[in-house]
PDB file of C-alpha atoms in Angstrom:
ATOM      1  CA  GLY A   1       0.231   0.131   0.092  1.00 39.00           C
ATOM      2  CA  GLY A   2       1.160   3.503  -0.644  1.00 39.00           C
ATOM      3  CA  GLY A   3      -0.178   6.576   0.508  1.00 40.00           C
ATOM      4  CA  GLY A   4      -3.711   5.427   0.135  1.00 40.00           C
ATOM      5  CA  GLY A   5      -5.625   2.626  -1.221  1.00 39.00           C
ATOM      6  CA  THR A   6      -5.746  -1.510  -0.112  1.00 38.00           C
ATOM      7  CA  VAL A   7      -2.786  -3.169   1.436  1.00 39.00           C
ATOM      8  CA  ALA A   8      -2.697  -6.255  -0.574  1.00 41.00           C
ATOM      9  CA  GLY A   9      -0.874  -9.133   0.431  1.00 42.00           C
ATOM     10  CA  ALA A  10      -0.664 -13.138  -0.325  1.00 42.00           C
ATOM     11  CA  ALA A  11      -3.996 -14.610  -1.737  1.00 45.00           C
ATOM     12  CA  ALA A  12      -4.272 -16.573   1.631  1.00 48.00           C
ATOM     13  CA  ALA A  13      -3.374 -13.496   4.087  1.00 52.00           C
ATOM     14  CA  ALA A  14      -6.299 -12.369   5.842  1.00 62.00           C
ATOM     15  CA  VAL A  15      -8.070  -8.866   5.487  1.00 72.00           C
ATOM     16  CA  GLU A  16      -7.336  -6.976   8.700  1.00 73.00           C
ATOM     17  CA  GLU A  17     -10.042  -4.876  10.918  1.00 79.00           C
ATOM     18  CA  VAL A  18      -8.944  -1.454  11.170  1.00 73.00           C
ATOM     19  CA  SER A  19     -11.128   0.672  13.818  1.00 77.00           C
ATOM     20  CA  SER A  20      -9.131   3.855  14.354  1.00 74.00           C
ATOM     21  CA  ALA A  21      -7.288   6.544  12.471  1.00 69.00           C
ATOM     22  CA  GLY A  22      -4.620   5.410  14.907  1.00 66.00           C
ATOM     23  CA  GLN A  23      -4.381   2.423  14.157  1.00 73.00           C
ATOM     24  CA  PHE A  24      -4.303   2.570  10.432  1.00 74.00           C
ATOM     25  CA  GLU A  25      -1.442   5.002  10.912  1.00 70.00           C
ATOM     26  CA  GLU A  26       0.380   2.038  12.870  1.00 72.00           C
ATOM     27  CA  LEU A  27      -0.163  -0.548  10.386  1.00 75.00           C
ATOM     28  CA  LEU A  28       0.950   1.336   7.802  1.00 75.00           C
ATOM     29  CA  ARG A  29       4.156   2.004   9.611  1.00 74.00           C
ATOM     30  CA  LEU A  30       4.630  -1.520   9.846  1.00 76.00           C
ATOM     31  CA  LYS A  31       3.880  -2.341   6.352  1.00 76.00           C
ATOM     32  CA  MET A  32       6.719  -0.204   5.479  1.00 77.00           C
ATOM     33  CA  ASN A  33       8.832  -1.344   7.961  1.00 78.00           C
ATOM     34  CA  GLU A  34       8.742  -4.677   6.496  1.00 79.00           C
ATOM     35  CA  VAL A  35       9.563  -3.517   2.914  1.00 77.00           C
ATOM     36  CA  THR A  36      12.406  -1.093   4.196  1.00 78.00           C
ATOM     37  CA  ALA A  37      13.211  -4.773   5.420  1.00 81.00           C
ATOM     38  CA  GLU A  38      12.919  -6.490   2.261  1.00 79.00           C
ATOM     39  CA  LEU A  39      14.958  -4.271   0.207  1.00 78.00           C
ATOM     40  CA  ALA A  40      17.771  -4.128   2.929  1.00 79.00           C
ATOM     41  CA  LYS A  41      17.958  -8.247   2.468  1.00 80.00           C
ATOM     42  CA  GLU A  42      17.558  -7.631  -1.483  1.00 77.00           C
ATOM     43  CA  HIS A  43      20.290  -5.025  -1.780  1.00 75.00           C
ATOM     44  CA  PRO A  44      23.050  -5.716   0.763  1.00 78.00           C
ATOM     45  CA  GLN A  45      25.634  -2.992  -1.159  1.00 78.00           C
ATOM     46  CA  VAL A  46      23.214  -0.636   0.327  1.00 81.00           C
ATOM     47  CA  SER A  47      23.233   0.841   3.972  1.00 83.00           C
ATOM     48  CA  PHE A  48      19.773   1.521   5.305  1.00 84.00           C
ATOM     49  CA  VAL A  49      19.329   3.407   8.502  1.00 87.00           C
ATOM     50  CA  LYS A  50      16.363   4.231  10.237  1.00 86.00           C
ATOM     51  CA  LEU A  51      15.905   7.464  13.127  1.00 84.00           C
ATOM     52  CA  GLU A  52      12.858   8.559  14.779  1.00 81.00           C
ATOM     53  CA  ALA A  53      12.035  11.866  13.561  1.00 73.00           C
ATOM     54  CA  GLU A  54      11.330  13.634  16.965  1.00 71.00           C
ATOM     55  CA  GLY A  55      14.090  11.838  18.534  1.00 73.00           C
ATOM     56  CA  VAL A  56      16.771  13.748  16.653  1.00 77.00           C
ATOM     57  CA  PRO A  57      15.226  17.283  15.764  1.00 74.00           C
ATOM     58  CA  GLU A  58      18.690  18.636  14.560  1.00 76.00           C
ATOM     59  CA  VAL A  59      18.439  15.725  11.762  1.00 81.00           C
ATOM     60  CA  SER A  60      15.003  16.885  10.752  1.00 76.00           C
ATOM     61  CA  GLU A  61      15.751  20.387  10.618  1.00 74.00           C
ATOM     62  CA  LYS A  62      18.725  19.547   8.799  1.00 79.00           C
ATOM     63  CA  TYR A  63      17.073  18.147   6.236  1.00 80.00           C
ATOM     64  CA  GLU A  64      13.636  19.768   6.207  1.00 74.00           C
ATOM     65  CA  ILE A  65      11.572  16.708   7.175  1.00 76.00           C
ATOM     66  CA  GLY A  66       8.175  17.691   7.673  1.00 66.00           C
ATOM     67  CA  SER A  67       6.295  14.727   7.430  1.00 68.00           C
ATOM     68  CA  VAL A  68       6.801  10.634   8.590  1.00 73.00           C
ATOM     69  CA  PRO A  69       7.968   8.559   7.069  1.00 80.00           C
ATOM     70  CA  THR A  70      10.360  10.541   4.595  1.00 85.00           C
ATOM     71  CA  PHE A  71      13.152   8.557   2.717  1.00 85.00           C
ATOM     72  CA  LEU A  72      16.437  10.183   2.489  1.00 85.00           C
ATOM     73  CA  PHE A  73      18.923   8.987  -0.668  1.00 85.00           C
ATOM     74  CA  PHE A  74      22.454   9.439  -0.390  1.00 84.00           C
ATOM     75  CA  ASN A  75      25.591   8.908  -2.967  1.00 81.00           C
ATOM     76  CA  ASN A  76      28.730   9.253  -1.151  1.00 78.00           C
ATOM     77  CA  SER A  77      27.797  11.109   1.849  1.00 79.00           C
ATOM     78  CA  GLN A  78      25.634  13.741  -0.424  1.00 81.00           C
ATOM     79  CA  LYS A  79      21.911  13.562  -0.440  1.00 80.00           C
ATOM     80  CA  ILE A  80      20.938  13.147  -3.927  1.00 80.00           C
ATOM     81  CA  ASP A  81      17.146  12.296  -3.697  1.00 81.00           C
ATOM     82  CA  ARG A  82      14.174  12.219  -1.296  1.00 82.00           C
ATOM     83  CA  LEU A  83      10.730  10.476  -0.533  1.00 80.00           C
ATOM     84  CA  ASP A  84       8.073  12.091   1.428  1.00 77.00           C
ATOM     85  CA  GLY A  85       5.589   9.884   2.388  1.00 73.00           C
ATOM     86  CA  ALA A  86       4.601   5.993   2.223  1.00 71.00           C
ATOM     87  CA  HIS A  87       4.969   5.271  -1.571  1.00 72.00           C
ATOM     88  CA  ILE A  88       5.575   2.332  -1.573  1.00 69.00           C
ATOM     89  CA  PRO A  89       6.363   1.715  -5.320  1.00 69.00           C
ATOM     90  CA  GLU A  90       7.843   4.921  -5.703  1.00 70.00           C
ATOM     91  CA  LEU A  91      10.207   3.430  -2.596  1.00 71.00           C
ATOM     92  CA  THR A  92      11.019   0.477  -4.760  1.00 68.00           C
ATOM     93  CA  ARG A  93      11.710   2.356  -7.827  1.00 67.00           C
ATOM     94  CA  LYS A  94      14.311   4.563  -5.968  1.00 62.00           C
ATOM     95  CA  ARG A  95      16.099   1.543  -4.553  1.00 54.00           C
ATOM     96  CA  HIS A  96      19.184   1.788  -6.728  1.00 48.00           C
ATOM     97  CA  ALA A  97      20.108   4.995  -4.837  1.00 42.00           C
ATOM     98  CA  SER A  98      23.467   4.136  -3.899  1.00 42.00           C
ATOM     99  CA  SER A  99      24.544   3.786  -7.536  1.00 45.00           C
ATOM    100  CA  GLY A 100      24.307   7.454  -8.312  1.00 43.00           C
ATOM    101  CA  SER A 101      21.811   6.913 -10.618  1.00 42.00           C
ATOM    102  CA  PHE A 102      19.776   9.957  -9.799  1.00 41.00           C
ATOM    103  CA  PRO A 103      19.254  12.900 -10.715  1.00 43.00           C
ATOM    104  CA  PRO A 104      19.242  16.073  -7.927  1.00 45.00           C
ATOM    105  CA  SER A 105      16.084  16.471  -6.728  1.00 47.00           C
ATOM    106  CA  THR A 106      14.609  19.662  -7.935  1.00 50.00           C
ATOM    107  CA  ASP A 107      14.090  22.858  -6.705  1.00 59.00           C
ATOM    108  CA  GLU A 108       9.840  22.236  -6.005  1.00 62.00           C
ATOM    109  CA  HIS A 109       9.814  21.752  -2.457  1.00 61.00           C
ATOM    110  CA  LEU A 110      11.678  24.798  -1.493  1.00 66.00           C
ATOM    111  CA  LYS A 111       9.258  26.482  -4.100  1.00 70.00           C
ATOM    112  CA  ASP A 112       6.235  24.732  -2.052  1.00 73.00           C
ATOM    113  CA  LEU A 113       7.709  25.669   1.517  1.00 74.00           C
ATOM    114  CA  ASN A 114       7.933  29.407   0.447  1.00 79.00           C
ATOM    115  CA  LEU A 115       4.628  29.715  -1.090  1.00 81.00           C
ATOM    116  CA  ARG A 116       3.088  28.003   1.717  1.00 78.00           C
ATOM    117  CA  LEU A 117       4.933  30.885   4.556  1.00 81.00           C
ATOM    118  CA  GLN A 118       3.747  33.785   2.217  1.00 83.00           C
ATOM    119  CA  LYS A 119       0.231  32.738   2.161  1.00 80.00           C
ATOM    120  CA  LEU A 120       1.147  31.875   5.985  1.00 80.00           C
ATOM    121  CA  THR A 121       2.144  35.219   6.610  1.00 82.00           C
ATOM    122  CA  HIS A 122      -0.787  36.935   4.869  1.00 79.00           C
ATOM    123  CA  ALA A 123      -3.476  34.241   6.647  1.00 74.00           C
ATOM    124  CA  ALA A 124      -4.328  37.503   9.045  1.00 74.00           C
ATOM    125  CA  PRO A 125      -3.853  41.097   9.455  1.00 75.00           C
ATOM    126  CA  CYS A 126      -1.998  40.368  12.013  1.00 77.00           C
ATOM    127  CA  MET A 127       0.186  37.105  12.498  1.00 81.00           C
ATOM    128  CA  LEU A 128       2.330  36.318  15.512  1.00 80.00           C
ATOM    129  CA  PHE A 129       4.601  33.224  14.786  1.00 78.00           C
ATOM    130  CA  MET A 130       5.679  31.588  18.004  1.00 76.00           C
ATOM    131  CA  LYS A 131       6.881  28.233  19.603  1.00 69.00           C
ATOM    132  CA  GLY A 132       3.346  26.686  20.118  1.00 65.00           C
ATOM    133  CA  THR A 133      -0.220  28.600  20.616  1.00 62.00           C
ATOM    134  CA  PRO A 134      -1.219  31.312  22.722  1.00 58.00           C
ATOM    135  CA  GLN A 135      -3.003  28.669  25.054  1.00 52.00           C
ATOM    136  CA  GLU A 136      -0.181  26.043  24.448  1.00 53.00           C
ATOM    137  CA  PRO A 137       3.220  27.818  24.263  1.00 49.00           C
ATOM    138  CA  LEU A 138       5.144  24.790  23.357  1.00 47.00           C
ATOM    139  CA  CYS A 139       7.418  23.390  20.555  1.00 46.00           C
ATOM    140  CA  GLY A 140       6.281  21.105  18.300  1.00 45.00           C
ATOM    141  CA  PHE A 141       8.336  18.735  15.635  1.00 41.00           C
ATOM    142  CA  SER A 142       5.442  19.538  13.354  1.00 43.00           C
ATOM    143  CA  LYS A 143       6.225  22.979  12.783  1.00 53.00           C
ATOM    144  CA  GLN A 144       9.573  22.849  12.445  1.00 60.00           C
ATOM    145  CA  MET A 145      10.075  23.126   9.022  1.00 59.00           C
ATOM    146  CA  VAL A 146       8.052  26.499   8.919  1.00 71.00           C
ATOM    147  CA  ARG A 147      10.233  27.362  11.726  1.00 72.00           C
ATOM    148  CA  GLN A 148      13.162  27.154  10.018  1.00 73.00           C
ATOM    149  CA  GLY A 149      12.009  28.145   6.467  1.00 78.00           C
ATOM    150  CA  LEU A 150      10.458  31.057   8.067  1.00 83.00           C
ATOM    151  CA  LYS A 151      13.825  32.569   9.461  1.00 83.00           C
ATOM    152  CA  ALA A 152      15.346  32.197   5.924  1.00 82.00           C
ATOM    153  CA  TYR A 153      12.497  33.702   4.028  1.00 84.00           C
ATOM    154  CA  SER A 154      12.292  36.934   6.292  1.00 85.00           C
ATOM    155  CA  ASN A 155      15.926  36.690   7.014  1.00 87.00           C
ATOM    156  CA  TRP A 156      14.883  37.230  10.881  1.00 87.00           C
ATOM    157  CA  PRO A 157      17.193  34.408  12.859  1.00 85.00           C
ATOM    158  CA  THR A 158      14.987  34.127  15.975  1.00 85.00           C
ATOM    159  CA  TYR A 159      11.275  33.546  17.260  1.00 83.00           C
ATOM    160  CA  PRO A 160       8.352  35.331  17.832  1.00 86.00           C
ATOM    161  CA  GLN A 161       8.109  37.284  14.590  1.00 87.00           C
ATOM    162  CA  LEU A 162       5.273  39.679  14.103  1.00 89.00           C
ATOM    163  CA  TYR A 163       3.731  40.228  10.917  1.00 89.00           C
ATOM    164  CA  VAL A 164       1.315  42.719   9.958  1.00 87.00           C
ATOM    165  CA  SER A 165       0.069  42.423   6.384  1.00 82.00           C
ATOM    166  CA  GLY A 166       2.316  40.088   5.216  1.00 86.00           C
ATOM    167  CA  GLU A 167       4.846  42.313   6.367  1.00 88.00           C
ATOM    168  CA  LEU A 168       7.720  41.502   9.129  1.00 89.00           C
ATOM    169  CA  ILE A 169       7.650  43.932  11.871  1.00 89.00           C
ATOM    170  CA  GLY A 170      10.026  42.641  13.834  1.00 88.00           C
ATOM    171  CA  GLY A 171      10.474  40.258  17.344  1.00 87.00           C
ATOM    172  CA  LEU A 172      10.307  40.743  21.087  1.00 87.00           C
ATOM    173  CA  ASP A 173      12.241  43.946  21.739  1.00 89.00           C
ATOM    174  CA  ILE A 174      10.581  45.445  19.016  1.00 89.00           C
ATOM    175  CA  ILE A 175       7.170  45.033  19.946  1.00 88.00           C
ATOM    176  CA  LYS A 176       7.945  45.862  23.224  1.00 89.00           C
ATOM    177  CA  GLU A 177       9.029  49.082  21.767  1.00 90.00           C
ATOM    178  CA  LEU A 178       5.852  49.602  20.063  1.00 87.00           C
ATOM    179  CA  HIS A 179       4.000  49.004  23.186  1.00 88.00           C
ATOM    180  CA  ALA A 180       6.079  51.312  25.133  1.00 88.00           C
ATOM    181  CA  SER A 181       5.427  53.743  22.648  1.00 88.00           C
ATOM    182  CA  GLU A 182       1.454  52.963  22.274  1.00 83.00           C
ATOM    183  CA  GLU A 183       2.475  52.232  18.644  1.00 84.00           C
ATOM    184  CA  LEU A 184       1.499  48.866  18.854  1.00 83.00           C
ATOM    185  CA  GLU A 185      -2.291  48.994  18.864  1.00 78.00           C
ATOM    186  CA  THR A 186      -2.190  51.309  15.418  1.00 80.00           C
ATOM    187  CA  THR A 187       0.110  49.162  14.019  1.00 81.00           C
ATOM    188  CA  CYS A 188      -1.827  46.127  14.318  1.00 78.00           C
ATOM    189  CA  PRO A 189      -5.416  46.124  13.106  1.00 70.00           C
ATOM    190  CA  LYS A 190      -8.134  45.140  15.003  1.00 67.00           C
ATOM    191  CA  ALA A 191      -9.329  41.634  14.020  1.00 62.00           C
ATOM    192  CA  PRO A 192     -12.866  41.931  12.395  1.00 66.00           C
ATOM    193  CA  LYS A 193     -15.782  39.811  13.452  1.00 77.00           C
ATOM    194  CA  LEU A 194     -15.705  36.168  12.231  1.00 81.00           C
ATOM    195  CA  GLU A 195     -19.044  36.967  10.742  1.00 84.00           C
ATOM    196  CA  GLU A 196     -17.593  40.284   8.998  1.00 84.00           C
ATOM    197  CA  ARG A 197     -14.628  38.034   7.594  1.00 85.00           C
ATOM    198  CA  LEU A 198     -16.401  35.293   6.257  1.00 90.00           C
ATOM    199  CA  LYS A 199     -18.464  37.660   4.505  1.00 91.00           C
ATOM    200  CA  VAL A 200     -15.486  39.506   2.920  1.00 89.00           C
ATOM    201  CA  LEU A 201     -13.846  35.837   2.049  1.00 90.00           C
ATOM    202  CA  THR A 202     -17.475  34.630   0.466  1.00 92.00           C
ATOM    203  CA  ASN A 203     -17.398  37.933  -1.826  1.00 92.00           C
ATOM    204  CA  GLU A 204     -13.447  37.779  -2.625  1.00 90.00           C
ATOM    205  CA  ALA A 205     -14.720  36.633  -5.904  1.00 90.00           C
ATOM    206  CA  SER A 206     -17.427  36.012  -8.313  1.00 91.00           C
ATOM    207  CA  MET A 207     -17.402  32.264  -7.759  1.00 92.00           C
ATOM    208  CA  MET A 208     -15.894  30.923  -4.375  1.00 93.00           C
ATOM    209  CA  LEU A 209     -15.331  27.337  -3.746  1.00 93.00           C
ATOM    210  CA  PHE A 210     -14.373  26.744   0.030  1.00 92.00           C
ATOM    211  CA  MET A 211     -12.844  23.119   0.232  1.00 89.00           C
ATOM    212  CA  LYS A 212      -9.728  21.245   2.122  1.00 85.00           C
ATOM    213  CA  GLY A 213      -6.513  22.113  -0.187  1.00 81.00           C
ATOM    214  CA  ASN A 214      -6.645  23.843  -3.333  1.00 79.00           C
ATOM    215  CA  LYS A 215      -7.066  23.649  -7.171  1.00 80.00           C
ATOM    216  CA  GLN A 216      -3.701  22.193  -7.764  1.00 77.00           C
ATOM    217  CA  GLU A 217      -3.895  19.552  -4.618  1.00 72.00           C
ATOM    218  CA  ALA A 218      -7.460  18.239  -5.063  1.00 68.00           C
ATOM    219  CA  LYS A 219      -6.806  15.098  -7.075  1.00 64.00           C
ATOM    220  CA  CYS A 220      -9.172  12.726  -5.547  1.00 69.00           C
ATOM    221  CA  GLY A 221     -12.754  12.462  -3.932  1.00 76.00           C
ATOM    222  CA  PHE A 222     -15.246  14.715  -3.764  1.00 79.00           C
ATOM    223  CA  ARG A 223     -13.262  17.901  -4.317  1.00 83.00           C
ATOM    224  CA  LYS A 224     -11.988  16.153  -7.559  1.00 86.00           C
ATOM    225  CA  GLN A 225     -15.510  15.936  -8.514  1.00 89.00           C
ATOM    226  CA  ILE A 226     -16.677  19.766  -8.175  1.00 90.00           C
ATOM    227  CA  LEU A 227     -13.442  20.942  -9.272  1.00 91.00           C
ATOM    228  CA  GLU A 228     -13.892  18.871 -12.849  1.00 90.00           C
ATOM    229  CA  ILE A 229     -17.692  20.315 -12.719  1.00 92.00           C
ATOM    230  CA  LEU A 230     -16.623  23.873 -12.169  1.00 91.00           C
ATOM    231  CA  ASN A 231     -13.780  23.387 -15.014  1.00 89.00           C
ATOM    232  CA  SER A 232     -16.216  21.835 -17.547  1.00 89.00           C
ATOM    233  CA  THR A 233     -18.426  25.093 -17.140  1.00 87.00           C
ATOM    234  CA  GLY A 234     -15.231  27.672 -18.361  1.00 86.00           C
ATOM    235  CA  GLY A 235     -16.400  30.093 -15.674  1.00 85.00           C
ATOM    236  CA  GLU A 236     -13.532  31.670 -13.560  1.00 88.00           C
ATOM    237  CA  TYR A 237     -13.232  30.918  -9.887  1.00 90.00           C
ATOM    238  CA  GLU A 238     -11.080  31.045  -6.680  1.00 91.00           C
ATOM    239  CA  THR A 239     -10.979  28.112  -3.981  1.00 91.00           C
ATOM    240  CA  PHE A 240      -9.943  29.045  -0.243  1.00 90.00           C
ATOM    241  CA  ASP A 241      -7.879  26.374   1.823  1.00 88.00           C
ATOM    242  CA  ILE A 242     -10.589  25.620   4.657  1.00 86.00           C
ATOM    243  CA  LEU A 243      -7.692  24.147   6.924  1.00 79.00           C
ATOM    244  CA  ASP A 244      -5.088  27.101   6.776  1.00 66.00           C
ATOM    245  CA  GLU A 245      -7.129  29.720   7.928  1.00 65.00           C
ATOM    246  CA  GLY A 246      -9.276  28.778  11.047  1.00 69.00           C
ATOM    247  CA  VAL A 247     -12.856  29.582   9.554  1.00 85.00           C
ATOM    248  CA  ARG A 248     -13.676  25.739   9.315  1.00 85.00           C
ATOM    249  CA  GLN A 249     -16.300  25.752  11.679  1.00 84.00           C
ATOM    250  CA  GLY A 250     -17.310  29.543  11.409  1.00 86.00           C
ATOM    251  CA  LEU A 251     -18.227  29.063   7.927  1.00 89.00           C
ATOM    252  CA  LYS A 252     -20.915  25.850   8.733  1.00 89.00           C
ATOM    253  CA  ASP A 253     -21.946  28.225  11.155  1.00 87.00           C
ATOM    254  CA  TYR A 254     -22.361  30.955   9.115  1.00 89.00           C
ATOM    255  CA  SER A 255     -23.829  29.563   6.325  1.00 89.00           C
ATOM    256  CA  ASN A 256     -25.675  27.196   7.785  1.00 90.00           C
ATOM    257  CA  TRP A 257     -24.554  24.372   5.837  1.00 90.00           C
ATOM    258  CA  PRO A 258     -22.552  21.404   7.614  1.00 88.00           C
ATOM    259  CA  THR A 259     -20.364  20.078   5.317  1.00 89.00           C
ATOM    260  CA  TYR A 260     -17.030  20.885   2.253  1.00 89.00           C
ATOM    261  CA  PRO A 261     -16.882  21.703  -0.153  1.00 91.00           C
ATOM    262  CA  GLN A 262     -19.080  24.658  -0.263  1.00 93.00           C
ATOM    263  CA  LEU A 263     -19.563  27.209  -3.812  1.00 94.00           C
ATOM    264  CA  TYR A 264     -20.811  30.450  -3.362  1.00 95.00           C
ATOM    265  CA  VAL A 265     -21.805  32.785  -6.059  1.00 93.00           C
ATOM    266  CA  LYS A 266     -21.829  36.469  -5.119  1.00 92.00           C
ATOM    267  CA  GLY A 267     -21.401  36.049  -1.838  1.00 92.00           C
ATOM    268  CA  GLU A 268     -24.434  33.490  -1.817  1.00 92.00           C
ATOM    269  CA  LEU A 269     -24.178  29.815  -0.715  1.00 94.00           C
ATOM    270  CA  VAL A 270     -25.075  27.387  -3.931  1.00 93.00           C
ATOM    271  CA  GLY A 271     -24.224  24.343  -1.498  1.00 92.00           C
ATOM    272  CA  GLY A 272     -22.069  21.397  -1.898  1.00 91.00           C
ATOM    273  CA  LEU A 273     -21.466  18.498  -4.356  1.00 91.00           C
ATOM    274  CA  ASP A 274     -24.966  17.185  -4.687  1.00 92.00           C
ATOM    275  CA  ILE A 275     -26.543  20.264  -5.206  1.00 93.00           C
ATOM    276  CA  VAL A 276     -24.050  21.168  -7.773  1.00 93.00           C
ATOM    277  CA  LYS A 277     -24.042  18.127  -9.489  1.00 92.00           C
ATOM    278  CA  GLU A 278     -27.712  18.272  -9.902  1.00 93.00           C
ATOM    279  CA  LEU A 279     -27.863  21.657 -10.911  1.00 92.00           C
ATOM    280  CA  LYS A 280     -25.542  20.450 -13.477  1.00 91.00           C
ATOM    281  CA  ASP A 281     -27.806  17.675 -14.653  1.00 92.00           C
ATOM    282  CA  ASN A 282     -30.878  20.124 -14.632  1.00 91.00           C
ATOM    283  CA  GLY A 283     -28.726  22.762 -16.993  1.00 90.00           C
ATOM    284  CA  GLU A 284     -29.333  25.079 -14.110  1.00 90.00           C
ATOM    285  CA  LEU A 285     -25.762  25.519 -12.959  1.00 91.00           C
ATOM    286  CA  LEU A 286     -24.579  27.676 -15.704  1.00 89.00           C
ATOM    287  CA  PRO A 287     -27.407  30.673 -15.660  1.00 88.00           C
ATOM    288  CA  ILE A 288     -26.615  30.294 -11.475  1.00 89.00           C
ATOM    289  CA  LEU A 289     -23.092  30.978 -12.002  1.00 86.00           C
ATOM    290  CA  ARG A 290     -23.481  33.800 -15.057  1.00 82.00           C
ATOM    291  CA  GLY A 291     -26.056  35.441 -12.161  1.00 74.00           C
ATOM    292  CA  GLU A 292     -28.936  34.944 -14.530  1.00 71.00           C
ATOM    293  CA  ASN A 293     -30.750  33.206 -11.697  1.00 60.00           C
TER     294      ASN A 293
END
């Protein structure tokens, strides 16, 4: 099995029942361990080393390990490739890493990180990057890649970092100075009420789709289906990632619609996937998207 799908074994193998996400993750981890153990047997000329990501945070930071499992491939002590995620077929394809047959990895990983950081620094009018959260100011492994990347992105070596409208203001000393001079209140715009913010978001484009992820990431499931329908209409639309901006529950209450994706036209809720499909089948979708109904 890889990042999704069914884990297939020998013909006589029984289907293993999974009752929780934690149990599934553990099963997947065991399967990945089995695969790497088999690869190690088949290729004794290759050294296989296993590290716990949280146990060696220095290594995780150095190689920008943002998720587990991640596989790094080295040749003559130089990293030549990487694989993020439990993709067994891809891992098997890359098994000859020590032969030097792989080209250096591209800059796509760094580009994706910079895009994510740009989006994060603009996620709210006033954004504070710190270890943990205001309620739980602790350090966590899952934030390591952002922590290290943001230092390079902002050219500011320490935390906390305060951004206003996506622009770096500075760290604690500067924040204290602004507070002492009573400039902080005018520097940081007051946060709008959630309802006002949701009204603005739903009207950001004439057609707005709220979903998990974005157009480029939606490769399966409900998201793919609704994007295919919207693409077939030829109309222009924008998507909003509900996981990035903390509006996931608020928008459900605002729209009185319990699930995602949600499609809005000129700020008005059209509905979710089922309604969009029904409207398309009835020939009513295009007139609604054009504002004719």
